[in-house]
Amino acid sequence: MKRISVLTSGGDAPGMNAAIRAVVRTGIGHGWEVFGVRHGYAGLISGDMAVLSARDVGGILQRGGTILGSARSAEFETVAGREKAIRNLNVHEIEALVVIGGNGSQTGAHCLFEMGFPVVGVASTIDNDLAGSDITIGVDTALNIALEAIDRLKTTASSHQRAFLVEVMGRRCGYLALAAAIAGGAEAVLLPEIEKEPEALAAELHASYLRGKPHAIVVVAEGAKYNAEAMAAYFQTHKDQLGFDLRVTTIGHVQRGGAPGAFDRILATRLGGGATEALARGERGVLVGFIKGEITTTPLVEIVGKQKALDPYLVELAGVLAK
Ligand code: F6P
């Protein structure tokens, strides 16, 4: 192999730059030229790509976001869009593509592979919903950001005997919310995977109030049946059900911004290096992930369209610990 390319796609995640750096430098170590594609699949379609040197990826390890830019491309979802992408890769004589991203991005990578183009995916999303990796790039940093907010909210909540609905990201997957609830000592958690009606939440919070808790923290995944806004709207007209006064905080994209922590830098570096190792071994159409402490490859066909399930034990534990 002489030439490969790398792109970042979908929602950015802290640690993506460390993964890009690892792909470029380990690729150069294999004797290859490495092209960076700007703005994900959109850049593949427009042919926006250029060679990256080892120096070009210097000083980015600690930076949040992605130096290549990211996008969610509607055109790439069409066959015509993907054909344009493959033509541009061929024009630049690129022999393989590394896709750093989450579920949607790896589905795109699988489509390219099915059309005959060699690809390797790198597991990256703050949602931690990707099958084929126990943990993905960005999760740890995003979780720590959510925890910092929860820790701060607890102090002001206690001062005023308030309940807080704290909304974290996760449209379809409640991993971030569940992990933040456990690590943040929340009184309740609302997940997309498990529906909870306002009356049930009210009963839990009221019971906490009666037990003498000075505050109640509810971690809400944005994709829960009742997100923070909807739940707050219900309690506007049912104030008496809680005991506590109620406030709402949405952390949102703050979780995706900022510098990656040590765990994400190391994970991203190992996965990026794992991608070029996989290519050097001749593996194609696989996701490079982290399973049981090892860097692994899983065929993309086995992971696309699947969402990693929440650990039922963690769900149970969150409830027990909230007492
Ligand atoms: O997939 C990562 C993620 O941050 C989700 O948690 C969230 O639902 C979504 O991206 C937000 O997407 P966007 O940045 O396009 O608004």
Short mmCIF file of N, CA and C in Angstrom, two decimals, residues 151-295:
data_model
loop_
_atom_site.label_atom_id
_atom_site.label_comp_id
_atom_site.label_asym_id
_atom_site.label_seq_id
_atom_site.Cartn_x
_atom_site.Cartn_y
_atom_site.Cartn_z
N ASP A 151 -21.94 17.81 39.97
CA ASP A 151 -21.36 18.12 41.29
C ASP A 151 -21.66 19.56 41.70
N ARG A 152 -21.54 20.47 40.73
CA ARG A 152 -21.82 21.88 41.03
C ARG A 152 -23.30 22.10 41.32
N LEU A 153 -24.14 21.45 40.51
CA LEU A 153 -25.59 21.64 40.70
C LEU A 153 -26.03 21.12 42.06
N LYS A 154 -25.38 20.04 42.52
CA LYS A 154 -25.76 19.47 43.83
C LYS A 154 -25.59 20.49 44.94
N THR A 155 -24.54 21.27 44.88
CA THR A 155 -24.30 22.21 45.98
C THR A 155 -25.38 23.29 46.01
N THR A 156 -25.72 23.84 44.86
CA THR A 156 -26.76 24.88 44.87
C THR A 156 -28.12 24.26 45.12
N ALA A 157 -28.33 23.03 44.64
CA ALA A 157 -29.62 22.35 44.89
C ALA A 157 -29.82 22.15 46.39
N SER A 158 -28.76 21.75 47.10
CA SER A 158 -28.85 21.52 48.54
C SER A 158 -29.15 22.81 49.29
N SER A 159 -28.52 23.90 48.84
CA SER A 159 -28.75 25.18 49.53
C SER A 159 -30.22 25.55 49.50
N HIS A 160 -30.91 25.20 48.42
CA HIS A 160 -32.29 25.64 48.23
C HIS A 160 -33.33 24.53 48.32
N GLN A 161 -32.89 23.33 48.71
CA GLN A 161 -33.82 22.18 48.76
C GLN A 161 -34.56 22.03 47.42
N ARG A 162 -33.77 21.93 46.35
CA ARG A 162 -34.37 21.85 45.02
C ARG A 162 -34.10 20.51 44.35
N ALA A 163 -34.96 20.22 43.40
CA ALA A 163 -34.67 19.12 42.48
C ALA A 163 -34.19 19.73 41.17
N PHE A 164 -33.24 19.08 40.53
CA PHE A 164 -32.75 19.53 39.22
C PHE A 164 -32.93 18.42 38.19
N LEU A 165 -33.48 18.81 37.05
CA LEU A 165 -33.44 17.91 35.89
C LEU A 165 -32.20 18.30 35.11
N VAL A 166 -31.24 17.41 34.98
CA VAL A 166 -29.99 17.70 34.28
C VAL A 166 -29.98 16.88 33.00
N GLU A 167 -30.11 17.56 31.87
CA GLU A 167 -30.19 16.80 30.60
C GLU A 167 -28.81 16.65 29.98
N VAL A 168 -28.48 15.40 29.67
CA VAL A 168 -27.21 15.10 28.98
C VAL A 168 -27.54 14.56 27.59
N MET A 169 -26.50 14.45 26.75
CA MET A 169 -26.73 13.99 25.37
C MET A 169 -27.09 12.50 25.33
N GLY A 170 -27.53 12.09 24.18
CA GLY A 170 -27.90 10.68 23.97
C GLY A 170 -29.31 10.59 23.42
N ARG A 171 -29.38 10.63 22.09
CA ARG A 171 -30.70 10.61 21.43
C ARG A 171 -31.37 9.24 21.54
N ARG A 172 -30.54 8.23 21.30
CA ARG A 172 -31.11 6.87 21.30
C ARG A 172 -30.56 6.00 22.42
N CYS A 173 -29.43 6.42 22.98
CA CYS A 173 -28.74 5.56 23.95
C CYS A 173 -28.57 6.30 25.28
N GLY A 174 -28.88 5.63 26.36
CA GLY A 174 -28.83 6.27 27.68
C GLY A 174 -27.54 6.02 28.44
N TYR A 175 -26.50 5.53 27.75
CA TYR A 175 -25.27 5.19 28.49
C TYR A 175 -24.73 6.39 29.27
N LEU A 176 -24.59 7.54 28.58
CA LEU A 176 -24.02 8.72 29.26
C LEU A 176 -24.86 9.11 30.47
N ALA A 177 -26.17 9.08 30.31
CA ALA A 177 -27.06 9.46 31.41
C ALA A 177 -26.92 8.47 32.56
N LEU A 178 -26.90 7.19 32.25
CA LEU A 178 -26.81 6.18 33.30
C LEU A 178 -25.48 6.27 34.05
N ALA A 179 -24.40 6.40 33.29
CA ALA A 179 -23.08 6.48 33.92
C ALA A 179 -22.97 7.76 34.75
N ALA A 180 -23.52 8.87 34.23
CA ALA A 180 -23.47 10.14 34.97
C ALA A 180 -24.32 10.03 36.24
N ALA A 181 -25.45 9.32 36.16
CA ALA A 181 -26.31 9.16 37.34
C ALA A 181 -25.59 8.35 38.42
N ILE A 182 -24.90 7.30 38.00
CA ILE A 182 -24.21 6.46 38.99
C ILE A 182 -23.02 7.22 39.59
N ALA A 183 -22.20 7.79 38.71
CA ALA A 183 -20.99 8.46 39.21
C ALA A 183 -21.32 9.78 39.90
N GLY A 184 -22.47 10.37 39.57
CA GLY A 184 -22.85 11.66 40.17
C GLY A 184 -23.78 11.50 41.37
N GLY A 185 -24.16 10.27 41.69
CA GLY A 185 -25.03 10.04 42.85
C GLY A 185 -26.41 10.65 42.67
N ALA A 186 -27.00 10.43 41.50
CA ALA A 186 -28.31 11.03 41.22
C ALA A 186 -29.43 10.25 41.91
N GLU A 187 -30.52 10.95 42.16
CA GLU A 187 -31.69 10.32 42.79
C GLU A 187 -32.53 9.55 41.77
N ALA A 188 -32.44 9.95 40.50
CA ALA A 188 -33.23 9.25 39.46
C ALA A 188 -32.57 9.48 38.11
N VAL A 189 -32.92 8.61 37.15
CA VAL A 189 -32.37 8.75 35.79
C VAL A 189 -33.47 8.42 34.79
N LEU A 190 -33.51 9.19 33.70
CA LEU A 190 -34.50 8.94 32.64
C LEU A 190 -33.74 8.55 31.37
N LEU A 191 -34.07 7.39 30.83
CA LEU A 191 -33.31 6.81 29.72
C LEU A 191 -34.20 6.58 28.50
N PRO A 192 -33.65 6.66 27.28
CA PRO A 192 -34.47 6.36 26.10
C PRO A 192 -34.93 4.91 26.09
N GLU A 193 -34.12 4.03 26.68
CA GLU A 193 -34.40 2.59 26.62
C GLU A 193 -35.51 2.16 27.58
N ILE A 194 -35.72 2.95 28.65
CA ILE A 194 -36.70 2.54 29.68
C ILE A 194 -37.64 3.71 29.93
N GLU A 195 -38.88 3.55 29.53
CA GLU A 195 -39.84 4.66 29.67
C GLU A 195 -40.22 4.86 31.13
N LYS A 196 -40.27 6.13 31.52
CA LYS A 196 -40.76 6.43 32.87
C LYS A 196 -41.74 7.59 32.77
N GLU A 197 -42.93 7.41 33.32
CA GLU A 197 -43.95 8.45 33.26
C GLU A 197 -43.70 9.48 34.35
N PRO A 198 -44.17 10.72 34.15
CA PRO A 198 -43.95 11.78 35.15
C PRO A 198 -44.43 11.40 36.54
N GLU A 199 -45.54 10.67 36.61
CA GLU A 199 -46.09 10.31 37.93
C GLU A 199 -45.10 9.41 38.68
N ALA A 200 -44.46 8.51 37.96
CA ALA A 200 -43.50 7.60 38.60
C ALA A 200 -42.28 8.38 39.09
N LEU A 201 -41.82 9.33 38.27
CA LEU A 201 -40.67 10.14 38.71
C LEU A 201 -41.07 10.98 39.93
N ALA A 202 -42.26 11.55 39.88
CA ALA A 202 -42.74 12.36 41.01
C ALA A 202 -42.74 11.54 42.30
N ALA A 203 -43.19 10.29 42.19
CA ALA A 203 -43.24 9.43 43.38
C ALA A 203 -41.83 9.20 43.93
N GLU A 204 -40.86 8.97 43.03
CA GLU A 204 -39.47 8.74 43.48
C GLU A 204 -38.92 9.98 44.17
N LEU A 205 -39.17 11.15 43.56
CA LEU A 205 -38.60 12.38 44.13
C LEU A 205 -39.30 12.73 45.45
N HIS A 206 -40.58 12.49 45.50
CA HIS A 206 -41.30 12.79 46.73
C HIS A 206 -40.81 11.88 47.86
N ALA A 207 -40.55 10.63 47.53
CA ALA A 207 -40.03 9.69 48.54
C ALA A 207 -38.66 10.18 49.02
N SER A 208 -37.82 10.68 48.11
CA SER A 208 -36.51 11.22 48.51
C SER A 208 -36.69 12.40 49.45
N TYR A 209 -37.68 13.23 49.13
CA TYR A 209 -37.97 14.40 49.96
C TYR A 209 -38.35 13.97 51.37
N LEU A 210 -39.22 12.97 51.42
CA LEU A 210 -39.71 12.50 52.73
C LEU A 210 -38.59 11.83 53.53
N ARG A 211 -37.61 11.24 52.82
CA ARG A 211 -36.47 10.62 53.53
C ARG A 211 -35.51 11.68 54.06
N GLY A 212 -35.79 12.93 53.75
CA GLY A 212 -34.97 14.01 54.29
C GLY A 212 -33.80 14.43 53.42
N LYS A 213 -33.83 14.03 52.16
CA LYS A 213 -32.72 14.44 51.27
C LYS A 213 -32.76 15.95 51.06
N PRO A 214 -31.60 16.60 51.03
CA PRO A 214 -31.60 18.05 50.86
C PRO A 214 -31.80 18.47 49.41
N HIS A 215 -31.68 17.55 48.49
CA HIS A 215 -31.82 17.87 47.06
C HIS A 215 -32.19 16.58 46.31
N ALA A 216 -32.55 16.74 45.04
CA ALA A 216 -32.75 15.55 44.19
C ALA A 216 -32.22 15.88 42.80
N ILE A 217 -31.30 15.04 42.33
CA ILE A 217 -30.74 15.23 40.98
C ILE A 217 -31.34 14.14 40.09
N VAL A 218 -31.91 14.57 38.98
CA VAL A 218 -32.43 13.63 37.99
C VAL A 218 -31.62 13.80 36.71
N VAL A 219 -30.89 12.76 36.32
CA VAL A 219 -30.15 12.85 35.05
C VAL A 219 -31.09 12.37 33.95
N VAL A 220 -31.24 13.20 32.93
CA VAL A 220 -32.19 12.92 31.84
C VAL A 220 -31.42 12.80 30.53
N ALA A 221 -31.57 11.68 29.84
CA ALA A 221 -30.99 11.57 28.50
C ALA A 221 -31.88 12.36 27.54
N GLU A 222 -31.28 13.08 26.59
CA GLU A 222 -32.09 13.94 25.70
C GLU A 222 -33.14 13.14 24.93
N GLY A 223 -32.86 11.84 24.73
CA GLY A 223 -33.79 11.02 23.95
C GLY A 223 -34.81 10.27 24.79
N ALA A 224 -34.88 10.56 26.10
CA ALA A 224 -35.88 9.90 26.95
C ALA A 224 -37.28 10.29 26.48
N LYS A 225 -38.26 9.44 26.76
CA LYS A 225 -39.63 9.74 26.31
C LYS A 225 -40.04 11.14 26.77
N TYR A 226 -39.78 11.45 28.03
CA TYR A 226 -39.96 12.82 28.53
C TYR A 226 -38.56 13.39 28.72
N ASN A 227 -38.15 14.31 27.82
CA ASN A 227 -36.85 14.95 28.06
C ASN A 227 -37.04 16.01 29.15
N ALA A 228 -35.96 16.75 29.46
CA ALA A 228 -36.04 17.67 30.60
C ALA A 228 -37.14 18.70 30.41
N GLU A 229 -37.26 19.21 29.19
CA GLU A 229 -38.26 20.25 28.92
C GLU A 229 -39.68 19.70 29.13
N ALA A 230 -39.91 18.51 28.58
CA ALA A 230 -41.25 17.92 28.67
C ALA A 230 -41.59 17.58 30.12
N MET A 231 -40.61 17.05 30.85
CA MET A 231 -40.85 16.70 32.25
C MET A 231 -41.12 17.97 33.05
N ALA A 232 -40.33 19.02 32.79
CA ALA A 232 -40.51 20.29 33.53
C ALA A 232 -41.89 20.87 33.24
N ALA A 233 -42.34 20.74 31.99
CA ALA A 233 -43.67 21.27 31.62
C ALA A 233 -44.75 20.56 32.43
N TYR A 234 -44.59 19.24 32.59
CA TYR A 234 -45.58 18.49 33.39
C TYR A 234 -45.58 19.01 34.83
N PHE A 235 -44.39 19.19 35.41
CA PHE A 235 -44.33 19.57 36.82
C PHE A 235 -44.76 21.02 37.06
N GLN A 236 -44.78 21.82 36.00
CA GLN A 236 -45.30 23.19 36.12
C GLN A 236 -46.71 23.17 36.71
N THR A 237 -47.49 22.17 36.24
CA THR A 237 -48.88 22.10 36.68
C THR A 237 -49.11 21.07 37.79
N HIS A 238 -48.01 20.42 38.22
CA HIS A 238 -48.15 19.42 39.28
C HIS A 238 -47.08 19.65 40.35
N LYS A 239 -46.88 20.90 40.71
CA LYS A 239 -45.79 21.28 41.62
C LYS A 239 -45.85 20.54 42.96
N ASP A 240 -47.07 20.35 43.44
CA ASP A 240 -47.27 19.77 44.77
C ASP A 240 -46.81 18.32 44.86
N GLN A 241 -46.59 17.65 43.70
CA GLN A 241 -46.25 16.22 43.74
C GLN A 241 -44.82 15.94 44.19
N LEU A 242 -43.96 16.98 44.15
CA LEU A 242 -42.53 16.72 44.35
C LEU A 242 -42.04 16.91 45.78
N GLY A 243 -42.51 17.95 46.42
CA GLY A 243 -41.89 18.37 47.69
C GLY A 243 -40.83 19.41 47.39
N PHE A 244 -39.93 19.09 46.50
CA PHE A 244 -38.86 20.02 46.12
C PHE A 244 -39.37 21.07 45.12
N ASP A 245 -38.70 22.21 45.13
CA ASP A 245 -38.82 23.18 44.05
C ASP A 245 -38.00 22.60 42.87
N LEU A 246 -38.32 22.96 41.63
CA LEU A 246 -37.65 22.30 40.49
C LEU A 246 -36.96 23.31 39.56
N ARG A 247 -35.77 22.96 39.11
CA ARG A 247 -35.05 23.73 38.09
C ARG A 247 -34.51 22.77 37.02
N VAL A 248 -34.18 23.34 35.86
CA VAL A 248 -33.72 22.51 34.73
C VAL A 248 -32.39 23.03 34.20
N THR A 249 -31.45 22.13 33.93
CA THR A 249 -30.19 22.51 33.28
C THR A 249 -29.94 21.53 32.13
N THR A 250 -29.67 22.08 30.95
CA THR A 250 -29.33 21.22 29.80
C THR A 250 -27.85 21.42 29.48
N ILE A 251 -27.08 20.35 29.59
CA ILE A 251 -25.63 20.48 29.38
C ILE A 251 -25.32 20.53 27.88
N GLY A 252 -26.03 19.75 27.10
CA GLY A 252 -25.92 19.83 25.63
C GLY A 252 -24.52 19.66 25.09
N HIS A 253 -24.18 20.50 24.11
CA HIS A 253 -22.92 20.32 23.38
C HIS A 253 -21.68 20.64 24.20
N VAL A 254 -21.87 21.22 25.39
CA VAL A 254 -20.70 21.46 26.26
C VAL A 254 -19.94 20.13 26.45
N GLN A 255 -20.72 19.03 26.48
CA GLN A 255 -20.09 17.71 26.68
C GLN A 255 -19.18 17.29 25.55
N ARG A 256 -19.40 17.85 24.36
CA ARG A 256 -18.59 17.43 23.21
C ARG A 256 -17.37 18.32 23.02
N GLY A 257 -17.36 19.49 23.70
CA GLY A 257 -16.27 20.43 23.47
C GLY A 257 -15.14 20.25 24.46
N GLY A 258 -14.03 20.93 24.18
CA GLY A 258 -12.93 20.98 25.12
C GLY A 258 -11.93 19.85 24.98
N ALA A 259 -10.89 19.95 25.80
CA ALA A 259 -9.74 19.04 25.69
C ALA A 259 -10.10 17.63 26.14
N PRO A 260 -9.61 16.62 25.43
CA PRO A 260 -9.81 15.23 25.88
C PRO A 260 -8.98 14.94 27.11
N GLY A 261 -9.51 14.09 27.99
CA GLY A 261 -8.75 13.65 29.16
C GLY A 261 -7.72 12.59 28.76
N ALA A 262 -6.95 12.16 29.76
CA ALA A 262 -5.87 11.19 29.49
C ALA A 262 -6.43 9.89 28.91
N PHE A 263 -7.55 9.41 29.46
CA PHE A 263 -8.09 8.14 28.99
C PHE A 263 -8.42 8.21 27.50
N ASP A 264 -9.09 9.30 27.08
CA ASP A 264 -9.47 9.41 25.67
C ASP A 264 -8.26 9.61 24.75
N ARG A 265 -7.26 10.32 25.24
CA ARG A 265 -6.06 10.49 24.40
C ARG A 265 -5.39 9.15 24.14
N ILE A 266 -5.32 8.34 25.21
CA ILE A 266 -4.64 7.04 25.06
C ILE A 266 -5.50 6.08 24.24
N LEU A 267 -6.80 6.04 24.55
CA LEU A 267 -7.70 5.16 23.78
C LEU A 267 -7.65 5.53 22.29
N ALA A 268 -7.77 6.84 22.00
CA ALA A 268 -7.79 7.28 20.59
C ALA A 268 -6.47 6.95 19.90
N THR A 269 -5.38 7.11 20.62
CA THR A 269 -4.06 6.82 20.03
C THR A 269 -3.95 5.33 19.72
N ARG A 270 -4.42 4.51 20.67
CA ARG A 270 -4.35 3.06 20.45
C ARG A 270 -5.26 2.62 19.30
N LEU A 271 -6.45 3.21 19.23
CA LEU A 271 -7.38 2.82 18.16
C LEU A 271 -6.88 3.32 16.79
N GLY A 272 -6.35 4.54 16.76
CA GLY A 272 -5.80 5.06 15.50
C GLY A 272 -4.64 4.20 15.02
N GLY A 273 -3.75 3.86 15.96
CA GLY A 273 -2.63 2.96 15.61
C GLY A 273 -3.14 1.60 15.19
N GLY A 274 -4.20 1.15 15.87
CA GLY A 274 -4.80 -0.16 15.55
C GLY A 274 -5.35 -0.19 14.13
N ALA A 275 -5.83 0.97 13.66
CA ALA A 275 -6.41 1.03 12.31
C ALA A 275 -5.33 0.79 11.25
N THR A 276 -4.17 1.42 11.40
CA THR A 276 -3.13 1.20 10.38
C THR A 276 -2.53 -0.20 10.52
N GLU A 277 -2.47 -0.70 11.76
CA GLU A 277 -2.01 -2.10 11.95
C GLU A 277 -2.94 -3.06 11.21
N ALA A 278 -4.24 -2.82 11.37
CA ALA A 278 -5.23 -3.69 10.70
C ALA A 278 -5.05 -3.63 9.19
N LEU A 279 -4.87 -2.41 8.67
CA LEU A 279 -4.67 -2.28 7.21
C LEU A 279 -3.39 -2.99 6.78
N ALA A 280 -2.34 -2.84 7.58
CA ALA A 280 -1.06 -3.48 7.23
C ALA A 280 -1.19 -5.01 7.22
N ARG A 281 -2.06 -5.52 8.11
CA ARG A 281 -2.28 -6.98 8.14
C ARG A 281 -3.18 -7.45 7.00
N GLY A 282 -3.75 -6.49 6.27
CA GLY A 282 -4.62 -6.86 5.15
C GLY A 282 -6.09 -6.93 5.54
N GLU A 283 -6.43 -6.46 6.77
CA GLU A 283 -7.84 -6.48 7.17
C GLU A 283 -8.58 -5.32 6.52
N ARG A 284 -9.80 -5.58 6.08
CA ARG A 284 -10.64 -4.57 5.44
C ARG A 284 -12.07 -4.75 5.93
N GLY A 285 -12.84 -3.65 5.93
CA GLY A 285 -14.26 -3.77 6.30
C GLY A 285 -14.46 -4.12 7.76
N VAL A 286 -13.56 -3.61 8.62
CA VAL A 286 -13.67 -3.93 10.06
C VAL A 286 -13.71 -2.64 10.89
N LEU A 287 -14.25 -2.77 12.10
CA LEU A 287 -14.22 -1.68 13.07
C LEU A 287 -13.12 -1.98 14.08
N VAL A 288 -12.24 -1.00 14.30
CA VAL A 288 -11.23 -1.14 15.35
C VAL A 288 -11.85 -0.62 16.64
N GLY A 289 -11.93 -1.49 17.64
CA GLY A 289 -12.55 -1.12 18.91
C GLY A 289 -11.72 -1.60 20.09
N PHE A 290 -12.33 -1.49 21.27
CA PHE A 290 -11.63 -1.83 22.52
C PHE A 290 -12.55 -2.75 23.30
N ILE A 291 -12.18 -4.03 23.34
CA ILE A 291 -13.04 -5.00 24.03
C ILE A 291 -12.22 -5.76 25.06
N LYS A 292 -12.72 -5.77 26.30
CA LYS A 292 -12.04 -6.45 27.40
C LYS A 292 -10.56 -6.06 27.49
N GLY A 293 -10.28 -4.80 27.35
CA GLY A 293 -8.92 -4.29 27.53
C GLY A 293 -7.99 -4.50 26.34
N GLU A 294 -8.51 -5.02 25.24
CA GLU A 294 -7.66 -5.28 24.07
C GLU A 294 -8.15 -4.47 22.87
N ILE A 295 -7.22 -4.09 21.99
CA ILE A 295 -7.61 -3.49 20.71
C ILE A 295 -8.06 -4.63 19.79
#
